[in-house]
Amino acid sequence: MNGVKVHITGVVQGVGFRPFVYNLATDLNLKGWVKNTSAGVVIEADGDRDALDSFLQKLRDDAPPLSRIDDFTASFGPGNGFTQFDIIHSESVDGAFQPISPDVSICDNCLRELFDPNDRRYRYPFINCTNCGPRFTIIQDIPYDRPFTTMAGFKLCPDCEREYKDPTNRRFHAQPVACPVCGPRVWLEQNAEVRMQNDEAIAETCKMLAEGKIVAVKGLGGFHLACDATNANAVTELRTRKLRVDKPFALMMPDLEIIEEHCFVSEAEKELLTSSARPIVLLKKKPNSTIVEEVSPRQDWLGVMLPYTPLHHLLFTNSLFTVLVMTSGNLSEEPIAIDNDEARDRLTKLADAFLMHNRDIHIRCDDSVVRVFEDNYQSKIVNRKSIYPIRRSRGYSPFPVKLPFDVPQLLATGSELKNTFCITNGKCAFLSHHIGDMENYETLKSFEQGVEHFERLFRVKPEAIAYDMHPNYLATRYALEHAERENLPMIAVQHHHAHVAACMAEHGLIEPVIGVSFDGTGYGDDGAIWGGEFLVADAKSYQRAAQLEYFPLPGGDAAIKKPARTALALLWSLGLEWDERLTSVLEFCAEDQVTLRVQLEKRINTPMTSSMGRLFDAVSALAGVRQKVNYEGQAAIEFEAMADSAEAGMYVFGVEAGRVRVRSAVEALIKDVMAGIPTSKISARFHNGLAEAVRETVTKISRDTSLRSVVLSGGVWQNITLLRKTISLLSKDGFEIYTHREVPTNDGGLSLGQAYIAASRLRG
Ligand code: ZN
Ligand code: ZN
Ligand code: FE
């Protein structure tokens, strides 16, 4: 009799790993045990050598679909004389940690049971199994076991307990297992009173939605505000109540067929839509779609997701509507509501009713947003995947990004807007769920709770803190206070270096690269607002090899709201006149023009900027697209949406050593505007010219440095038109091009870069 001891780490908890091991061992007639510890899954098994070999092989080959094995060690020895195979009690190992599974959308088996009238969970909104259901959002601590989840208060009924304990059952050790007898329930609440429960509540919710009402629906990671997306009045009312102007709303549709009625969907997009993370996928809208313009004003794409909880599926089993707006349950800028009381408090003015339930959400987690970016060129783009993340949250977080080397335990506090933070342990970088814009107390509180939770879950006590150099970021101030209190080393990281490093970390790059960081706003070494940067960078340090030429930004970051003002400042700095034929100029009366001119001449509250985002704002305004915006990047997004893909002309930038000059391009653009050239052509010519300027600048830097790897990072690279054109040009020249595939190219990925830089510096 031989024995083997196996230790497995990776995502192996909450994904049906122990039952899988149990069944495999029993099939092979092995004796012994399997257990979860906070350091992974440990197995001891007795059997003959052939059976043990086959056991080890199958552990790796047939592992459950949601698991991911990182390390696998096995050592043979004499048998222990076990007489049966058991799943034994979980154990917490000091200081050890394990990745935790993100939340997983309902699986096909559970979906079948949900609509099977003979099943005891028929139409039960909390059906789940070992392969699906809530994970990250209900876990309070590790190891992942029911007492450490928000399901702890629901005592299993005899039927559920039997399933839970039966190794042949597909709910064997499914921690959130529940049924109508013993589990959570839903109800509909209006004016602080419970109106209906269970199926009745769901039916009434559907009726209200069909009538154009707005209902707050409690989901996996927080509340959504739902309304019928084909009802213009309802959507407009929702915008008014939420104080959200123009910014697109996410949509939920019951199946791919309905999605295809409204959007163009490629195979890669289908794959993302139906993946177990069920993200919001950005899709091109079809011209004949009945979804009202108010959902996504002046844009040609929609953010669409499939139902991912049983409750969502139940909402769509009626013939009253097929498309719902599902936007986060919050007032604009605040974090998404998760507690019932919090929702009653904060959402009462926003929702006509609440579809609530009593399974608590331990940590908030917004829907993720992704798009497909496939390069269609014969390029050397590295790590071909089609996903291009915009917001990485539910379904992805807290799945770690793997780093190329072991790093100390660190905390990186991220950016001001679209904040995420990142903690590291071993080779894992745990990027947090989406925290949001750190502009109010609520969000800061959510950030602090998130950090504490991650430190506990992943057993991290930071040895150093990395943060953005911007002195006024709330995340930076948190970092400084925290580091001082704990007496920890502080590592300041330049914003655009962090962007480039985030992309390097994803691809495991250590050697220097040419980093093209195009962005809205970031604090520069010289105190200016950077954002059109060409860096020669490795994971420790960088040099600014070239930049977009500086222009003044009257009012600083406040100028973000008024592209017309940025446009005039740009013209002034280039020595171009404020011609009254330009819409941007007409935005200012004579008096205001004088004031602005004085402000520019005297440099009153007027920092210099090399921001590519602000350049996009300015040219969008000059092209007549938008003079004021309601959210960051709006002008640029609408400008991009107009670009005529067939147009080959371009505005030529002045590429000099260390500088990209814009005068010639802006002049040509204005000439076209005056000549009445269609905005679609103007937009395309600007994009074409900028891509060419990137190619020329990168080529110069490459000649000087011999570097051939180019990293594209920063929020402006969400502009797919620019991304596609740039990659097309660079790849023809044979550069190796790296783009984001795991974390967002915008500030949502910044903390990963900060952590990577801090780790590299500490490593020496
Ligand atoms: Zn399931
Ligand atoms: Zn039960
Ligand atoms: Fe940024």
Coordinates of N, CA, C and O in Angstrom, one line a residue, residues 407-415 419-424 438 447-448 451-452 455 460-470 473-494 498 750-762:
V407 N 6.6 39.0 -4.6 CA 6.7 40.4 -4.1 C 6.4 40.5 -2.7 O 5.7 39.6 -2.1
P408 N 6.8 41.6 -2.0 CA 6.5 41.7 -0.6 C 5.0 42.0 -0.5 O 4.3 42.3 -1.5
Q409 N 4.5 42.0 0.7 CA 3.1 42.4 1.0 C 3.0 43.9 0.9 O 3.6 44.6 1.6
L410 N 2.1 44.4 0.0 CA 2.0 45.8 -0.3 C 0.6 46.2 -0.4 O -0.3 45.4 -0.8
L411 N 0.4 47.5 -0.2 CA -0.9 48.1 -0.6 C -0.6 49.3 -1.5 O 0.3 50.1 -1.3
A412 N -1.4 49.3 -2.6 CA -1.3 50.4 -3.5 C -2.7 51.1 -3.6 O -3.7 50.4 -3.8
T413 N -2.7 52.4 -3.4 CA -4.1 53.0 -3.1 C -4.8 53.5 -4.3 O -5.9 53.9 -4.3
G414 N -4.1 53.5 -5.5 CA -4.8 53.8 -6.7 C -5.0 55.3 -7.0 O -4.3 56.1 -6.5
S415 N -6.0 55.5 -7.8 CA -6.3 56.9 -8.3 C -7.4 57.6 -7.7 O -8.1 57.0 -6.8
N419 N -11.5 54.6 -8.9 CA -10.5 54.0 -8.0 C -10.7 52.5 -7.9 O -11.8 52.0 -7.8
T420 N -9.5 51.8 -7.9 CA -9.4 50.5 -7.3 C -8.2 50.5 -6.5 O -7.3 51.4 -6.7
F421 N -8.0 49.6 -5.5 CA -6.7 49.5 -4.8 C -6.2 48.1 -5.1 O -6.9 47.3 -5.7
C422 N -5.0 47.9 -4.7 CA -4.4 46.6 -5.0 C -3.5 46.2 -3.8 O -2.8 47.0 -3.3
I423 N -3.7 44.9 -3.4 CA -2.7 44.4 -2.4 C -2.0 43.2 -3.0 O -2.6 42.5 -3.9
T424 N -0.8 43.0 -2.5 CA 0.0 41.9 -3.1 C 0.4 40.9 -2.0 O 0.5 41.3 -0.9
M438 N -13.4 59.0 -5.9 CA -13.1 59.3 -4.5 C -13.3 60.8 -4.3 O -12.4 61.5 -4.0
F447 N -13.9 52.6 0.4 CA -12.5 52.3 0.1 C -11.8 51.7 1.3 O -11.2 50.7 1.3
E448 N -12.0 52.4 2.4 CA -11.4 51.9 3.7 C -11.9 50.5 4.1 O -11.1 49.7 4.5
V451 N -10.3 48.0 1.8 CA -8.9 47.7 2.1 C -8.8 46.7 3.3 O -8.1 45.7 3.3
E452 N -9.6 47.0 4.3 CA -9.6 46.1 5.5 C -10.0 44.7 5.2 O -9.4 43.7 5.6
E455 N -7.3 42.9 3.2 CA -6.1 42.6 4.0 C -6.5 41.3 4.9 O -5.6 40.5 5.1
V460 N -2.9 39.8 4.5 CA -1.8 40.7 4.2 C -1.7 41.8 5.2 O -2.7 42.4 5.7
K461 N -0.4 42.1 5.6 CA -0.2 43.2 6.5 C 0.9 44.0 5.7 O 2.1 43.6 5.6
P462 N 0.5 45.1 5.0 CA 1.4 45.7 4.1 C 2.7 46.1 4.8 O 2.8 46.6 5.9
E463 N 3.8 45.9 4.0 CA 5.1 46.3 4.5 C 5.5 47.7 3.9 O 6.5 48.3 4.3
A464 N 4.7 48.1 2.9 CA 4.9 49.5 2.3 C 3.7 49.9 1.6 O 2.8 49.0 1.3
I465 N 3.5 51.2 1.4 CA 2.3 51.7 0.7 C 2.7 52.5 -0.5 O 3.6 53.4 -0.4
A466 N 2.1 52.2 -1.7 CA 2.4 52.9 -2.9 C 1.2 53.8 -3.2 O 0.1 53.4 -2.9
Y467 N 1.5 54.9 -3.8 CA 0.4 55.9 -4.0 C 0.8 56.8 -5.1 O 1.9 57.0 -5.5
D468 N -0.3 57.5 -5.6 CA -0.1 58.5 -6.7 C 0.6 59.8 -6.2 O 0.3 60.2 -5.0
M469 N 1.4 60.4 -7.0 CA 2.1 61.6 -6.5 C 1.2 62.8 -6.3 O 1.6 63.8 -5.8
H470 N -0.1 62.7 -6.8 CA -1.0 63.9 -6.7 C -1.3 64.2 -5.3 O -1.9 63.4 -4.6
Y473 N -5.2 63.8 -4.1 CA -6.0 62.6 -4.2 C -6.4 62.2 -2.8 O -5.5 62.0 -1.9
L474 N -7.7 61.8 -2.6 CA -8.1 61.2 -1.3 C -7.3 59.9 -1.0 O -6.9 59.6 0.1
A475 N -7.1 59.1 -2.1 CA -6.4 57.9 -1.9 C -5.0 58.1 -1.5 O -4.4 57.3 -0.7
T476 N -4.4 59.2 -2.0 CA -3.0 59.5 -1.6 C -3.0 60.0 -0.1 O -2.1 59.6 0.6
R477 N -3.9 60.8 0.2 CA -4.0 61.3 1.6 C -4.2 60.1 2.6 O -3.6 60.0 3.6
Y478 N -5.0 59.2 2.2 CA -5.2 57.9 3.0 C -3.9 57.2 3.1 O -3.5 56.8 4.2
A479 N -3.2 57.1 2.0 CA -1.9 56.4 2.0 C -0.9 57.0 3.0 O -0.2 56.3 3.8
L480 N -0.8 58.3 2.9 CA 0.2 59.1 3.7 C -0.2 58.9 5.2 O 0.7 58.6 6.0
E481 N -1.4 59.1 5.5 CA -1.8 59.0 6.9 C -1.6 57.6 7.5 O -1.1 57.4 8.6
H482 N -2.0 56.6 6.7 CA -1.9 55.2 7.0 C -0.4 54.8 7.2 O -0.1 54.2 8.2
A483 N 0.4 55.2 6.3 CA 1.8 54.9 6.4 C 2.5 55.5 7.6 O 3.3 54.9 8.3
E484 N 2.1 56.7 7.9 CA 2.6 57.4 9.0 C 2.3 56.7 10.3 O 3.1 56.5 11.2
R485 N 0.9 56.4 10.4 CA 0.4 55.7 11.6 C 1.1 54.4 11.9 O 1.5 54.0 13.0
E486 N 1.3 53.6 10.8 CA 1.9 52.3 10.9 C 3.4 52.3 10.7 O 4.1 51.3 10.8
N487 N 4.0 53.5 10.5 CA 5.4 53.7 10.3 C 5.9 52.8 9.1 O 6.9 52.0 9.3
L488 N 5.3 52.9 8.0 CA 5.6 52.1 6.8 C 6.3 53.0 5.8 O 6.0 54.1 5.7
P489 N 7.2 52.3 5.0 CA 7.8 53.0 3.9 C 6.7 53.5 2.9 O 5.7 52.8 2.7
M490 N 6.9 54.7 2.3 CA 5.9 55.3 1.4 C 6.6 55.3 0.0 O 7.7 55.8 -0.1
I491 N 5.9 54.9 -1.0 CA 6.5 54.9 -2.3 C 5.6 55.7 -3.3 O 4.5 55.2 -3.6
A492 N 6.0 56.9 -3.6 CA 5.2 57.7 -4.5 C 5.5 57.3 -6.0 O 6.6 57.0 -6.3
V493 N 4.4 57.2 -6.7 CA 4.6 56.7 -8.1 C 3.9 57.7 -9.1 O 2.8 58.2 -8.8
Q494 N 4.7 58.0 -10.1 CA 4.1 59.0 -11.1 C 3.0 58.3 -11.9 O 3.1 57.1 -12.2
A498 N 2.8 54.6 -13.7 CA 1.9 53.5 -13.1 C 1.0 52.9 -14.2 O 0.9 51.7 -14.2
L750 N -4.8 51.5 -12.4 CA -3.6 52.2 -12.0 C -3.0 51.5 -10.8 O -1.7 51.5 -10.7
S751 N -3.8 51.0 -9.8 CA -3.2 50.5 -8.6 C -2.3 49.3 -8.8 O -1.3 49.1 -8.1
L752 N -2.6 48.5 -9.9 CA -1.7 47.4 -10.2 C -0.4 47.9 -10.6 O 0.7 47.3 -10.2
G753 N -0.3 49.0 -11.4 CA 1.0 49.5 -11.8 C 1.8 50.1 -10.6 O 3.0 49.9 -10.5
Q754 N 1.0 50.7 -9.7 CA 1.7 51.3 -8.5 C 2.3 50.1 -7.7 O 3.5 50.2 -7.2
A755 N 1.6 49.1 -7.5 CA 2.1 47.9 -6.8 C 3.3 47.3 -7.4 O 4.3 46.9 -6.8
Y756 N 3.2 47.2 -8.8 CA 4.3 46.6 -9.5 C 5.6 47.4 -9.4 O 6.7 46.8 -9.2
I757 N 5.4 48.7 -9.5 CA 6.6 49.6 -9.4 C 7.2 49.5 -7.9 O 8.4 49.3 -7.8
A758 N 6.3 49.6 -6.9 CA 6.8 49.5 -5.6 C 7.5 48.2 -5.3 O 8.6 48.2 -4.7
A759 N 6.9 47.1 -5.8 CA 7.5 45.8 -5.6 C 8.9 45.7 -6.2 O 9.9 45.2 -5.7
S760 N 9.0 46.3 -7.5 CA 10.3 46.2 -8.2 C 11.3 47.1 -7.5 O 12.5 46.7 -7.4
R761 N 10.9 48.2 -6.9 CA 11.9 49.1 -6.2 C 12.4 48.4 -5.0 O 13.6 48.4 -4.7
L762 N 11.4 47.8 -4.2 CA 11.8 47.2 -3.0 C 12.7 46.0 -3.2 O 13.6 45.6 -2.4

